Amino acid sequence: MQERYASIIIDISHEKLDRTFQYRIPEALIPDVSLGCIVEIPFGKGNRIRRGYVVDISAYTSYDKNKIKEIDRVVRKERTRTSEAIWMELAAWMKENYGSTMIQALKVVLPFHKNITKKHEKRIRLLLTKGEINERLAEFAAKKQRARERLCRLLIEEDGIACQDAIKNHKITAQTIQYFLQQGIIEIGEKQIYRNPPMEAEGAVKSFSLNARQKEAVQIITGNYNRNIQKVYLLHGVTGSGKTEVYLEVIAHVIKGGRQAIVLLPEIALTYQTVNRFYHRFGNRVSVVHSRMSQGEKYDQFERAKKGEIDIVIGPRSALFTPFPNIGIIIMDEEHEASFKSEQMPKYHARDVAIKLAELNNASVILGSATPSINSYYLAVNQEYQLLTLPNRAADNPLPHVTVVDMREELKKGNRSIFSDDLRTKIIDRLHKKEQIMLFLNRRGYAGFISCRSCGFVMKCPHCDVSLCIHNDGKLVCHYCGYETSTVTHCPSCHSKAISGFKAGTQQVEELMKKEFPEAGILRMDMDSTKGKHGYANILSSFSKGEADILIGTQMIVKGHDFPRVTLVGIIAADLSLYANDYRACERTFQLLTQAAGRAGRDKLPGEVIIQTYSPDNYSIQAAARQDYASFYEQEIKFRSVAGYPPVAHLLCILFTSKEEEKAAVKSLEFVNIIKSREIKNLYVIGPCDAYITKVKDVFRKVIYVKHTDNQRLVQIKDYLESYMDQASISQSVYIQFDFDPITMI
Ligand code: ADP
Ligand code: ZN
Ligand code: ZN
């Protein structure tokens, strides 16, 4: 029998992760030792028995085989798992299912780096009376002792100040502080502070009782919860149907039972409005984490969670790893959002990790969306998730009225502008009525596809049913199969010369608007205008206060904002996302259009939506216009089954990167041959071919796609390739990454 060696970490604190110790696994224990399991080992000079976690198992060791120590015993699974064991198991699961190292997975699960210390803040307190300090101030001013004068003023103005703040922001030296101490003007106290003290709830929040559908959803979830039936729920509620209220009720129930809640929101939807509703309901038992926080700030929130000072954490995908003692529910709002997928190793999807984490904690999961991912809806249809539906808007205001405008007809009429006559007329009307307008420019997937402005024809790959991409050398390329053709000057369908890449940015739209409606107040929100920490909050709050009539933006504006005075939403070029070279193009288009349309008529004033498109017959546009999720799903799932895409089949993308193109090419071809030699039935291997982005910073990229209906088959292939990499001790000059069911095609 082949020897087996386990790499073990003694302590799972983050600093120790890179220190593993190898032990031989005695033959009798081989079947029992698995990744993440707890073992007892003789450790150090005295061979004291200590516990450790297995983070890697290999047939090789670089130690002297005669000197290496052996694992003593495997600690059986304990009846109640410690939270450490849960995180270990989760990391092992991520390693296995996403193809990373155990250490990479642990670094995600235990997301803190070295050097994070608890922050003890030194604070300066004034010991003098007002009169006394004013006297000293006058004295220092007279002597022109500016620093001392500054410190006096600070002490007068503020009730205690942090030393760091004084030194950093007010240019006060340690000597000055020392002098004040000697003089008995101040004292310095120390207290542990948290870097992000909880925000206070602000303003009033309407209170109301839940409507019947909301109540029903809450009762189903809490009823099951009480009977300890833990499930994954898909809460499908149209825009404005009151999903957030359902979350709040369920969370209140879970907290009452002594357990905690994690709420995941895409970063862009982590708006003040949403977060504020949580503060109103739960006060300082809520904490928010987000990507603009420093590591230290996040660490503090996690510490508070560990100590039981908070019950709820709201944040983007990393909030999943909040070390609560007893998670009862995990909520993922806007579950269809692509940002829940990590683009770094391990390339995990927060949805799947949330479900696994819930399973380990015996907790439930709620996935919420107005436009569920095809993936989740498919699982709900197949009874893996329980589907709950909120078909109407909560306040009983109707969904907006939607008109689809065929831009090809506009061109025929001689209207060459990017605004249809209909949209222009309605804009004038709203400006006149002093109501607000949002213009949404769909730029997603704006990757240089070629379309005909006259008939709407799009250049597609004859083999793959995805649009071709134009490359700098003028060639049109399919990034799925590598098919190439030269670019065209006339439309193959109608022979018009108006075939080209579509060009329009938010900035151009803004300029055109200013020309046509010089009296209107216009705000623009895109990557450029939102630079800076508060850039985009400022734009939104200004629009919300009615300081402008029109807000122009990209997909950034479709999320999570309630603007009661918006009665018209114009969607310019709805098609742009349709022809992204990606099997999810229609899904994204439907989601974007439905969500954008959902911004109109959120309050008392009825809303209206204009969708401008060159492909009015496309089912995703038609279904979005009717806000008809079910019929969109029907069509889309047919396409996925015929074409063999997720969720019907699964896709593993293997990315090879190297500074030397030849090496990446050779290695990827070698892998294709290895995979094919396994002769797995119904397995499709595509490639190797150039990745969508063929070169990044002089590093070449090649990809292989492997397709199978059973995801476990793909996991096995990944395992096999890993063991092969192990044996062949793959040259360090080619890096290999795995990506299961990639969100974007690379
Ligand atoms: P969703 O998250 O489904 O888009 P929200 O939870 O944001 O919807 O609710 C949309 C709006 O409806 C909010 O302004 C909310 O205050 C309001 N609302 C929610 N539930 C009710 C209800 N039962 N009665 C009246 N208004 C409600
Ligand atoms: Zn192709
Ligand atoms: Zn044409």
mmCIF file with all atom_site columns, N, CA, C and O in Angstrom, residues 78-93:
data_model
loop_
_atom_site.group_PDB
_atom_site.id
_atom_site.type_symbol
_atom_site.label_atom_id
_atom_site.label_alt_id
_atom_site.label_comp_id
_atom_site.label_asym_id
_atom_site.label_entity_id
_atom_site.label_seq_id
_atom_site.pdbx_PDB_ins_code
_atom_site.Cartn_x
_atom_site.Cartn_y
_atom_site.Cartn_z
_atom_site.occupancy
_atom_site.B_iso_or_equiv
_atom_site.pdbx_formal_charge
_atom_site.auth_seq_id
_atom_site.auth_comp_id
_atom_site.auth_asym_id
_atom_site.auth_atom_id
_atom_site.pdbx_PDB_model_num
ATOM 1  N N  . GLU A 1 78 ? -17.354 15.060 16.775 1.00 0.00 ? 78 GLU A N  1
ATOM 2  C CA . GLU A 1 78 ? -18.032 15.292 18.040 1.00 0.00 ? 78 GLU A CA 1
ATOM 3  C C  . GLU A 1 78 ? -19.507 15.548 17.788 1.00 0.00 ? 78 GLU A C  1
ATOM 4  O O  . GLU A 1 78 ? -19.899 15.980 16.717 1.00 0.00 ? 78 GLU A O  1
ATOM 5  N N  . ARG A 1 79 ? -20.293 15.267 18.798 1.00 0.00 ? 79 ARG A N  1
ATOM 6  C CA . ARG A 1 79 ? -21.736 15.374 18.605 1.00 0.00 ? 79 ARG A CA 1
ATOM 7  C C  . ARG A 1 79 ? -22.128 16.823 18.282 1.00 0.00 ? 79 ARG A C  1
ATOM 8  O O  . ARG A 1 79 ? -22.829 17.103 17.342 1.00 0.00 ? 79 ARG A O  1
ATOM 9  N N  . THR A 1 80 ? -21.621 17.721 19.094 1.00 0.00 ? 80 THR A N  1
ATOM 10 C CA . THR A 1 80 ? -21.840 19.110 18.731 1.00 0.00 ? 80 THR A CA 1
ATOM 11 C C  . THR A 1 80 ? -20.502 19.642 18.239 1.00 0.00 ? 80 THR A C  1
ATOM 12 O O  . THR A 1 80 ? -19.514 19.626 18.952 1.00 0.00 ? 80 THR A O  1
ATOM 13 N N  . ARG A 1 81 ? -20.530 20.068 17.019 1.00 0.00 ? 81 ARG A N  1
ATOM 14 C CA . ARG A 1 81 ? -19.283 20.534 16.442 1.00 0.00 ? 81 ARG A CA 1
ATOM 15 C C  . ARG A 1 81 ? -18.896 21.884 17.011 1.00 0.00 ? 81 ARG A C  1
ATOM 16 O O  . ARG A 1 81 ? -19.749 22.744 17.201 1.00 0.00 ? 81 ARG A O  1
ATOM 17 N N  . THR A 1 82 ? -17.611 22.066 17.252 1.00 0.00 ? 82 THR A N  1
ATOM 18 C CA . THR A 1 82 ? -17.152 23.378 17.675 1.00 0.00 ? 82 THR A CA 1
ATOM 19 C C  . THR A 1 82 ? -17.192 24.279 16.449 1.00 0.00 ? 82 THR A C  1
ATOM 20 O O  . THR A 1 82 ? -17.196 23.800 15.317 1.00 0.00 ? 82 THR A O  1
ATOM 21 N N  . SER A 1 83 ? -17.208 25.583 16.673 1.00 0.00 ? 83 SER A N  1
ATOM 22 C CA . SER A 1 83 ? -17.290 26.424 15.479 1.00 0.00 ? 83 SER A CA 1
ATOM 23 C C  . SER A 1 83 ? -16.001 26.316 14.663 1.00 0.00 ? 83 SER A C  1
ATOM 24 O O  . SER A 1 83 ? -16.030 26.397 13.451 1.00 0.00 ? 83 SER A O  1
ATOM 25 N N  . GLU A 1 84 ? -14.881 26.059 15.336 1.00 0.00 ? 84 GLU A N  1
ATOM 26 C CA . GLU A 1 84 ? -13.642 25.852 14.571 1.00 0.00 ? 84 GLU A CA 1
ATOM 27 C C  . GLU A 1 84 ? -13.787 24.692 13.608 1.00 0.00 ? 84 GLU A C  1
ATOM 28 O O  . GLU A 1 84 ? -13.375 24.755 12.458 1.00 0.00 ? 84 GLU A O  1
ATOM 29 N N  . ALA A 1 85 ? -14.378 23.617 14.098 1.00 0.00 ? 85 ALA A N  1
ATOM 30 C CA . ALA A 1 85 ? -14.531 22.429 13.260 1.00 0.00 ? 85 ALA A CA 1
ATOM 31 C C  . ALA A 1 85 ? -15.451 22.732 12.079 1.00 0.00 ? 85 ALA A C  1
ATOM 32 O O  . ALA A 1 85 ? -15.249 22.230 10.976 1.00 0.00 ? 85 ALA A O  1
ATOM 33 N N  . ILE A 1 86 ? -16.444 23.582 12.312 1.00 0.00 ? 86 ILE A N  1
ATOM 34 C CA . ILE A 1 86 ? -17.343 23.952 11.214 1.00 0.00 ? 86 ILE A CA 1
ATOM 35 C C  . ILE A 1 86 ? -16.593 24.710 10.131 1.00 0.00 ? 86 ILE A C  1
ATOM 36 O O  . ILE A 1 86 ? -16.708 24.421 8.948  1.00 0.00 ? 86 ILE A O  1
ATOM 37 N N  . TRP A 1 87 ? -15.787 25.668 10.545 1.00 0.00 ? 87 TRP A N  1
ATOM 38 C CA . TRP A 1 87 ? -15.042 26.440 9.536  1.00 0.00 ? 87 TRP A CA 1
ATOM 39 C C  . TRP A 1 87 ? -14.071 25.544 8.782  1.00 0.00 ? 87 TRP A C  1
ATOM 40 O O  . TRP A 1 87 ? -13.850 25.702 7.587  1.00 0.00 ? 87 TRP A O  1
ATOM 41 N N  . MET A 1 88 ? -13.465 24.606 9.514  1.00 0.00 ? 88 MET A N  1
ATOM 42 C CA . MET A 1 88 ? -12.553 23.650 8.882  1.00 0.00 ? 88 MET A CA 1
ATOM 43 C C  . MET A 1 88 ? -13.268 22.838 7.819  1.00 0.00 ? 88 MET A C  1
ATOM 44 O O  . MET A 1 88 ? -12.776 22.642 6.722  1.00 0.00 ? 88 MET A O  1
ATOM 45 N N  . GLU A 1 89 ? -14.428 22.350 8.212  1.00 0.00 ? 89 GLU A N  1
ATOM 46 C CA . GLU A 1 89 ? -15.164 21.507 7.296  1.00 0.00 ? 89 GLU A CA 1
ATOM 47 C C  . GLU A 1 89 ? -15.616 22.308 6.073  1.00 0.00 ? 89 GLU A C  1
ATOM 48 O O  . GLU A 1 89 ? -15.588 21.813 4.945  1.00 0.00 ? 89 GLU A O  1
ATOM 49 N N  . LEU A 1 90 ? -16.010 23.537 6.334  1.00 0.00 ? 90 LEU A N  1
ATOM 50 C CA . LEU A 1 90 ? -16.426 24.391 5.222  1.00 0.00 ? 90 LEU A CA 1
ATOM 51 C C  . LEU A 1 90 ? -15.252 24.618 4.263  1.00 0.00 ? 90 LEU A C  1
ATOM 52 O O  . LEU A 1 90 ? -15.397 24.529 3.045  1.00 0.00 ? 90 LEU A O  1
ATOM 53 N N  . ALA A 1 91 ? -14.077 24.882 4.829  1.00 0.00 ? 91 ALA A N  1
ATOM 54 C CA . ALA A 1 91 ? -12.903 25.112 3.983  1.00 0.00 ? 91 ALA A CA 1
ATOM 55 C C  . ALA A 1 91 ? -12.575 23.860 3.183  1.00 0.00 ? 91 ALA A C  1
ATOM 56 O O  . ALA A 1 91 ? -12.261 23.930 1.993  1.00 0.00 ? 91 ALA A O  1
ATOM 57 N N  . ALA A 1 92 ? -12.676 22.709 3.823  1.00 0.00 ? 92 ALA A N  1
ATOM 58 C CA . ALA A 1 92 ? -12.376 21.452 3.120  1.00 0.00 ? 92 ALA A CA 1
ATOM 59 C C  . ALA A 1 92 ? -13.372 21.251 1.977  1.00 0.00 ? 92 ALA A C  1
ATOM 60 O O  . ALA A 1 92 ? -13.007 20.838 0.874  1.00 0.00 ? 92 ALA A O  1
ATOM 61 N N  . TRP A 1 93 ? -14.614 21.601 2.225  1.00 0.00 ? 93 TRP A N  1
ATOM 62 C CA . TRP A 1 93 ? -15.635 21.480 1.196  1.00 0.00 ? 93 TRP A CA 1
ATOM 63 C C  . TRP A 1 93 ? -15.338 22.430 0.026  1.00 0.00 ? 93 TRP A C  1
ATOM 64 O O  . TRP A 1 93 ? -15.455 22.081 -1.134 1.00 0.00 ? 93 TRP A O  1
#
